[in-house]
mmCIF file of C-alpha atoms in Angstrom:
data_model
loop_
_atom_site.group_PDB
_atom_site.id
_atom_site.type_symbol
_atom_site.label_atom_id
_atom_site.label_comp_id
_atom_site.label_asym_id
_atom_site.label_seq_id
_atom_site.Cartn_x
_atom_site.Cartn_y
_atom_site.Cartn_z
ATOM 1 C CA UNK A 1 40.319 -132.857 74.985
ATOM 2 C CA UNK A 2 37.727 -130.457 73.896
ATOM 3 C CA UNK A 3 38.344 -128.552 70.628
ATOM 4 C CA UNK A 4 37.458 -124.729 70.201
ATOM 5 C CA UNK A 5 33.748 -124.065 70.546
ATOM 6 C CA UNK A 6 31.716 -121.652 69.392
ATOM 7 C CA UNK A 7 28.031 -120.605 70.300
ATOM 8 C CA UNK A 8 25.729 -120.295 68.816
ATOM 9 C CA UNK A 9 25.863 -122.392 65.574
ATOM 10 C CA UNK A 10 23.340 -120.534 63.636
ATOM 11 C CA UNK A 11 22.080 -116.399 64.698
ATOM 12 C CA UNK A 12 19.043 -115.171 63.212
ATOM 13 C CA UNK A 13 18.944 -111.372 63.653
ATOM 14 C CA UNK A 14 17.106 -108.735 62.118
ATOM 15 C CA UNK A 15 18.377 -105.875 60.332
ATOM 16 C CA UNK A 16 19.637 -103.680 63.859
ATOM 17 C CA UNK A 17 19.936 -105.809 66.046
ATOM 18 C CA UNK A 18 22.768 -106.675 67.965
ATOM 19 C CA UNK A 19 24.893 -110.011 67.749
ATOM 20 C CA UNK A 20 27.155 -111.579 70.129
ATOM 21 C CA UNK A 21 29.680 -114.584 69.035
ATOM 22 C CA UNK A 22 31.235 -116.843 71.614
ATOM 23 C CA UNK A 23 34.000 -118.158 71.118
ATOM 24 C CA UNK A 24 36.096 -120.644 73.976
ATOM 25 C CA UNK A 25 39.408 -121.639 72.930
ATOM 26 C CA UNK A 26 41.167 -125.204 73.536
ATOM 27 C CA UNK A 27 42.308 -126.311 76.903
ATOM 28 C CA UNK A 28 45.677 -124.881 77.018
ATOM 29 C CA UNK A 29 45.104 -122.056 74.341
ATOM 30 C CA UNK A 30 45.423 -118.350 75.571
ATOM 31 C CA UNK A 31 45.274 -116.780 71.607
ATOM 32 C CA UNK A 32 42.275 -116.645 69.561
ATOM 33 C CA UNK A 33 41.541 -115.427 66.357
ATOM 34 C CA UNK A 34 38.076 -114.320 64.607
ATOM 35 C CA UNK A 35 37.685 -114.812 60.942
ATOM 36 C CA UNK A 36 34.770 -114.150 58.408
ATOM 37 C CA UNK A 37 33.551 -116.018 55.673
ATOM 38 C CA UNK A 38 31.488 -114.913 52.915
ATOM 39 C CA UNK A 39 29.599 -117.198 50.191
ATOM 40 C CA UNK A 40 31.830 -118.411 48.307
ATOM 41 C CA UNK A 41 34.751 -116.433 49.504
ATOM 42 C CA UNK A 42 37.821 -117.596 51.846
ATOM 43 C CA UNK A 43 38.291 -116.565 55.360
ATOM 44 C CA UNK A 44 39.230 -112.953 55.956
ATOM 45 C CA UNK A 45 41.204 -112.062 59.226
ATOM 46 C CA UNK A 46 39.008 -109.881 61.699
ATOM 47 C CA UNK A 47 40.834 -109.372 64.633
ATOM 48 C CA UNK A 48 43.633 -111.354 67.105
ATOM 49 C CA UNK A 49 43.385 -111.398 70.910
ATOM 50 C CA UNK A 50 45.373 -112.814 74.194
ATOM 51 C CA UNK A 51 43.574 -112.358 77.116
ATOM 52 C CA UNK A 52 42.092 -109.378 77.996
ATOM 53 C CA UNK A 53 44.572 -107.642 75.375
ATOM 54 C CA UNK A 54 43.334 -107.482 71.805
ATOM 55 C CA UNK A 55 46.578 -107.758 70.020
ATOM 56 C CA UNK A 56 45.799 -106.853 66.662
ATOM 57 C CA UNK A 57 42.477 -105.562 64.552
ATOM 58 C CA UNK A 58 43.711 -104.872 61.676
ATOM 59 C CA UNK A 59 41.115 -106.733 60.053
ATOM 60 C CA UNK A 60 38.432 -104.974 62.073
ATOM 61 C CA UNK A 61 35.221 -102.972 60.575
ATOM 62 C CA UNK A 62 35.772 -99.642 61.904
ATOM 63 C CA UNK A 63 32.343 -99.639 63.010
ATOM 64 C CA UNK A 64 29.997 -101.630 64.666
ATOM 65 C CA UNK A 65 32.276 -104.687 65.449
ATOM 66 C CA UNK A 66 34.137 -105.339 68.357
ATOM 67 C CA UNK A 67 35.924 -107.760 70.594
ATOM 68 C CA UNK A 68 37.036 -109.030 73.805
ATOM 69 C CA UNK A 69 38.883 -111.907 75.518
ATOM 70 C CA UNK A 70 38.236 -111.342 79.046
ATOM 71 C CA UNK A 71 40.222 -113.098 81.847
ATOM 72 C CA UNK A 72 37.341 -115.541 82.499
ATOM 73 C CA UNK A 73 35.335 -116.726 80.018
ATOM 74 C CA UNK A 74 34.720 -116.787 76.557
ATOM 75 C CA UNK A 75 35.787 -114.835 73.691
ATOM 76 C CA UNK A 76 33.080 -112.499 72.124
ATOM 77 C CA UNK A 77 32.693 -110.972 68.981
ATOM 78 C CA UNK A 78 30.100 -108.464 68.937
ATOM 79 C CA UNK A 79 28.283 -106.910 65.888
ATOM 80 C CA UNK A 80 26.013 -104.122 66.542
ATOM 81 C CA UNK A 81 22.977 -102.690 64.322
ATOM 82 C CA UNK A 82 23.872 -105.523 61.933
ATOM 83 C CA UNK A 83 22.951 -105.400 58.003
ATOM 84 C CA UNK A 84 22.173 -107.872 55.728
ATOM 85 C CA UNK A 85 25.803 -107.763 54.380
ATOM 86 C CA UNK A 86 27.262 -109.050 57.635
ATOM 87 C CA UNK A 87 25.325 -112.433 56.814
ATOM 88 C CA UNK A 88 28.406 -114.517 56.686
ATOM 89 C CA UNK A 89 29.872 -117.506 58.931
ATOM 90 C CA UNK A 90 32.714 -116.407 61.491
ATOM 91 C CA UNK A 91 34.789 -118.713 62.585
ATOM 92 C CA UNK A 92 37.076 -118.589 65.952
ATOM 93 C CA UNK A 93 39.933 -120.032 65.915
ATOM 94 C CA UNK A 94 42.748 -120.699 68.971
ATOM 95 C CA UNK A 95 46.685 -121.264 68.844
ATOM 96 C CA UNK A 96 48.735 -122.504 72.153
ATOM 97 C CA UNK A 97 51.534 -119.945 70.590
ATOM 98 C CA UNK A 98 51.959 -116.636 70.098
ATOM 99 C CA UNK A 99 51.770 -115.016 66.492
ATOM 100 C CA UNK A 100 49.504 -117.856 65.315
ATOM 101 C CA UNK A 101 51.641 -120.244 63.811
ATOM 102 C CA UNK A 102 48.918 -123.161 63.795
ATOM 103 C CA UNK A 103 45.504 -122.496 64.181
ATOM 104 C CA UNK A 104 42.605 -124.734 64.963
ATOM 105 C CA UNK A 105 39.257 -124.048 64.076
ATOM 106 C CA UNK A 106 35.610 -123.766 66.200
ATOM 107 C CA UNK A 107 32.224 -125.154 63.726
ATOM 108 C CA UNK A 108 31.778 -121.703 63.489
ATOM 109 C CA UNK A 109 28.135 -119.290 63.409
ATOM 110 C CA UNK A 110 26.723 -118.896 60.870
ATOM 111 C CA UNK A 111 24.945 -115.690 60.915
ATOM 112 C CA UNK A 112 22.034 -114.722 59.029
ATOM 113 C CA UNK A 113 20.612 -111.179 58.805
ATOM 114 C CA UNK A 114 17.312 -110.683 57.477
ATOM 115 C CA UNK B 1 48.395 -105.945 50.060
ATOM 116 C CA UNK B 2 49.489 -109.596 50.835
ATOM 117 C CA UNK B 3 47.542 -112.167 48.817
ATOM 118 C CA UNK B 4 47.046 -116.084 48.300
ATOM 119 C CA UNK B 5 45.621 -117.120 44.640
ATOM 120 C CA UNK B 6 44.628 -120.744 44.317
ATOM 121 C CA UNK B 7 42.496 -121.867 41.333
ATOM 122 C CA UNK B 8 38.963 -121.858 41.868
ATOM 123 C CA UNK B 9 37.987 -124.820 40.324
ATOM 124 C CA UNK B 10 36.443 -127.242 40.494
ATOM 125 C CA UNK B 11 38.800 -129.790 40.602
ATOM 126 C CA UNK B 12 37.441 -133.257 39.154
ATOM 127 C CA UNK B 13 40.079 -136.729 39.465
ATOM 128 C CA UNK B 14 39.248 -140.311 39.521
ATOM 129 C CA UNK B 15 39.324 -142.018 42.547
ATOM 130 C CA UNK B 16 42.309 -143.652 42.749
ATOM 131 C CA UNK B 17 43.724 -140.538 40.829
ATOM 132 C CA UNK B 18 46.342 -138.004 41.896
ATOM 133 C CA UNK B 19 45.098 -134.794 42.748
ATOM 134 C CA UNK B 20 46.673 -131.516 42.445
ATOM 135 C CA UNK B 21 46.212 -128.575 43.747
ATOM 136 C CA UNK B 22 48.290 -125.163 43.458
ATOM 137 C CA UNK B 23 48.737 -122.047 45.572
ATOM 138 C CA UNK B 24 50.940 -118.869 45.136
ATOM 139 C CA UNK B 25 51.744 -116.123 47.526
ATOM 140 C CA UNK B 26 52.901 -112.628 46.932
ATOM 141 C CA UNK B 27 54.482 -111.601 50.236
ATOM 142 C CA UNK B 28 58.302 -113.337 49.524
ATOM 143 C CA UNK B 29 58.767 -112.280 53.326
ATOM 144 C CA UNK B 30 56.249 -115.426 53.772
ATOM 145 C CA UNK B 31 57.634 -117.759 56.574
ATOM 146 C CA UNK B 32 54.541 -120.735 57.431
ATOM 147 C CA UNK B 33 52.298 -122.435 54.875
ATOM 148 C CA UNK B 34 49.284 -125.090 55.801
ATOM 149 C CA UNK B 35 47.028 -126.203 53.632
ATOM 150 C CA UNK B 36 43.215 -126.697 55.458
ATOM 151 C CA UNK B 37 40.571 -128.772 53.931
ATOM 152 C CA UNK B 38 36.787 -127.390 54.546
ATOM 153 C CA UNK B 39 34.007 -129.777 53.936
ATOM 154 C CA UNK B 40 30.739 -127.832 52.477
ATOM 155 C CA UNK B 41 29.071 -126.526 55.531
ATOM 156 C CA UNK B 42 31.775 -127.454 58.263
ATOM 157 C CA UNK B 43 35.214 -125.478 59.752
ATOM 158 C CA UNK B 44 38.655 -125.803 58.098
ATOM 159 C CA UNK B 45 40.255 -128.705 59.280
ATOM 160 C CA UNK B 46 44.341 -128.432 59.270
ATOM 161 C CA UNK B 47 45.838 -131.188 57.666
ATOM 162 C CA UNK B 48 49.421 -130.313 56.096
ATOM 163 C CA UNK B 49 52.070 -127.414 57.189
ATOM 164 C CA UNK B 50 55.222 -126.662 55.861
ATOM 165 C CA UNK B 51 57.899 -124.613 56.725
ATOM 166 C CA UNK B 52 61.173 -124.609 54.078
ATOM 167 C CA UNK B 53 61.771 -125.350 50.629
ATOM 168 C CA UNK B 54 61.422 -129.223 49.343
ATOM 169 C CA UNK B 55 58.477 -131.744 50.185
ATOM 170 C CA UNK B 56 57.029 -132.776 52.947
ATOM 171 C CA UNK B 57 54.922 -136.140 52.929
ATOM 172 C CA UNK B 58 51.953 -137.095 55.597
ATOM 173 C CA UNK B 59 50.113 -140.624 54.679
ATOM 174 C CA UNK B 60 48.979 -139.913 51.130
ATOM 175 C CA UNK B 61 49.101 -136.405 51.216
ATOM 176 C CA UNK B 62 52.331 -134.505 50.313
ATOM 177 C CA UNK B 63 52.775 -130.321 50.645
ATOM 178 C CA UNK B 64 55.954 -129.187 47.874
ATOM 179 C CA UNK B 65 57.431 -125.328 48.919
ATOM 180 C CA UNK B 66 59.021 -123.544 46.367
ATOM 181 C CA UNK B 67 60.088 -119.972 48.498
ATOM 182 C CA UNK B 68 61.982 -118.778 44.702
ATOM 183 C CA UNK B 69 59.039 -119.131 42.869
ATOM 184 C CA UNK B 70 56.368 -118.310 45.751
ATOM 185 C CA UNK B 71 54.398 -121.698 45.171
ATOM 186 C CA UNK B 72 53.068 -124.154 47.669
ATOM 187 C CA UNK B 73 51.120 -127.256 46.303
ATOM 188 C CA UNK B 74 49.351 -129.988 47.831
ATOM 189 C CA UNK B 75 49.406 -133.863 46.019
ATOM 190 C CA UNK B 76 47.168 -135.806 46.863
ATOM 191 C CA UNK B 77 47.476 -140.023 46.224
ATOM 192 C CA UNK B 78 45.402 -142.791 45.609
ATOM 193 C CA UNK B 79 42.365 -139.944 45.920
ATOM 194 C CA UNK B 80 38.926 -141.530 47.519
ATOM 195 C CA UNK B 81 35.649 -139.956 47.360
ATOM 196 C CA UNK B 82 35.861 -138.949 50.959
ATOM 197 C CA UNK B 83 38.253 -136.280 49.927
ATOM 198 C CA UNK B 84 35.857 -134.082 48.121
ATOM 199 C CA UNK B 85 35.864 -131.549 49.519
ATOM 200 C CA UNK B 86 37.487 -127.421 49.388
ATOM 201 C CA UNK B 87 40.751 -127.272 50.140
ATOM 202 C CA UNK B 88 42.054 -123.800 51.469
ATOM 203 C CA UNK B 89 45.582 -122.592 51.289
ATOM 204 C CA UNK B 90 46.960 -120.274 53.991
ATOM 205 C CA UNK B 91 50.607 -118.211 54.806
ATOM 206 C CA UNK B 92 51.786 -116.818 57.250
ATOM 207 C CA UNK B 93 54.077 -113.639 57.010
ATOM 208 C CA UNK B 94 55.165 -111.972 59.506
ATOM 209 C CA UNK B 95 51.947 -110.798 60.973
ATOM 210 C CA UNK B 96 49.267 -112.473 63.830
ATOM 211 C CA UNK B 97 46.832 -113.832 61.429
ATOM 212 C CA UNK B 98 46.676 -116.131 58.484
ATOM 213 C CA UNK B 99 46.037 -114.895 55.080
ATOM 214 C CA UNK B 100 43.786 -117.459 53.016
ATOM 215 C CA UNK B 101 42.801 -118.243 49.283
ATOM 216 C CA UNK B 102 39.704 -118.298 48.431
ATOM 217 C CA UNK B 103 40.348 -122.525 48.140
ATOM 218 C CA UNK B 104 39.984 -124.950 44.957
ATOM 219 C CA UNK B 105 37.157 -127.274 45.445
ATOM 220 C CA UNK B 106 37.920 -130.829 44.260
ATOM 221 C CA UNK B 107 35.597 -133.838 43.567
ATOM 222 C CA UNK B 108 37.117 -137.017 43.472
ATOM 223 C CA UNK B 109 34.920 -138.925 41.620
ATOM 224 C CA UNK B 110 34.154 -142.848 42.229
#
């Protein structure tokens, strides 16, 4: 049974450019959930979806970042015209429940602006 | 603003030691707790949840709740070098996501 995955590993982008996070939850899992990571910092909640319904964003960047869950495929957390601050590793992770009572975590990406 | 404070660290035991490591929460509404260890580099890995007051034991690892006081520690017995590593304490409290510390990083040395 295949954990949660996430693609790419590492992201390279320069300062502008656009990046896209996938994210594919467990077998079985309809509820994913994007978190951030900066050095040395813990994980900070981004955003919570079901599929195609984003459930709650609190956690969100007003600008620039977004997400989706469609009905087939992966999840995707988009970053547009990224700076060097959004250098940080997000991780994805997936629940079989509803309201997130156990999460599992993806390897994560680890994205690097330069 | 709900928020998880765990000690920083670093944590440094013997191995063979028991290792301790201490969390407290500010939202009393707080319902789930799970500790996650993260090796340097890697994802959190879940290894310990815990739901009501008391202790809860899990091989050598044991999670104590106290909801009163707000405080959720993890033991850890007979530590081994393997268990170096950052361990991150989570709650859950009400809302869709979890809210983290920033984790205590122990080294369990041989």
């Amino acid at each position: 049974n295949a954990g949660v995955m996430q693609n790419p590993r590492h992201l390279v982008r320069r300062r502008g450019q656009e990046a896209r996070l996938r994210c594919s939850p467990m077998k079985g899992h309809s509820h994913v959930y994007w978190y951030r990571q900066l050095p040395e910092e813990g994980l900070k909640f981004m955003v919570y979806l079901q599929k195609e319904n984003i459930i709650d964003e609190s956690g969100m960047p007003k600008e620039r970042f977004s997400a989706e869950f469609p009905k087939e495929g992966p999840s995707i957390l988009r970053i547009q015209q990224v700076v060097r601050g959004d250098s940080a590793a997000y991780f994805c992770a997936s629940s079989p429940l509803a309201g997130g009572d156990t999460q599992y975590f993806g390897p994560g990406t680890r994205l690097t602006v330069l | 603003q709900k928020e998880v404070e765990q000690n920083s660290g670093p944590l440094s035991v013997p191995e063979g030691a028991i290792a301790s490591l201490n969390c407290t929460y500010s939202d009393r509404g707080s319902q789930s707790f799970f500790w996650y260890r993260q090796y340097s580099g890697k994802s959190p890995e879940l290894i310990m949840s815990i739901y009501s007051n008391g202790d809860k034991e899990d091989g050598r690892f044991t999670a104590q709740l106290n909801k009163a006081s707000q405080y959720v520690s993890l033991l850890i017995r007979d530590s081994q070098p393997s268990d170096s590593a950052t361990y991150l304490c989570a709650v859950k409290s009400g809302a869709n996501n979890l809210f983290f510390g920033t984790g205590t990083r122990l080294t369990v040395i041989p």
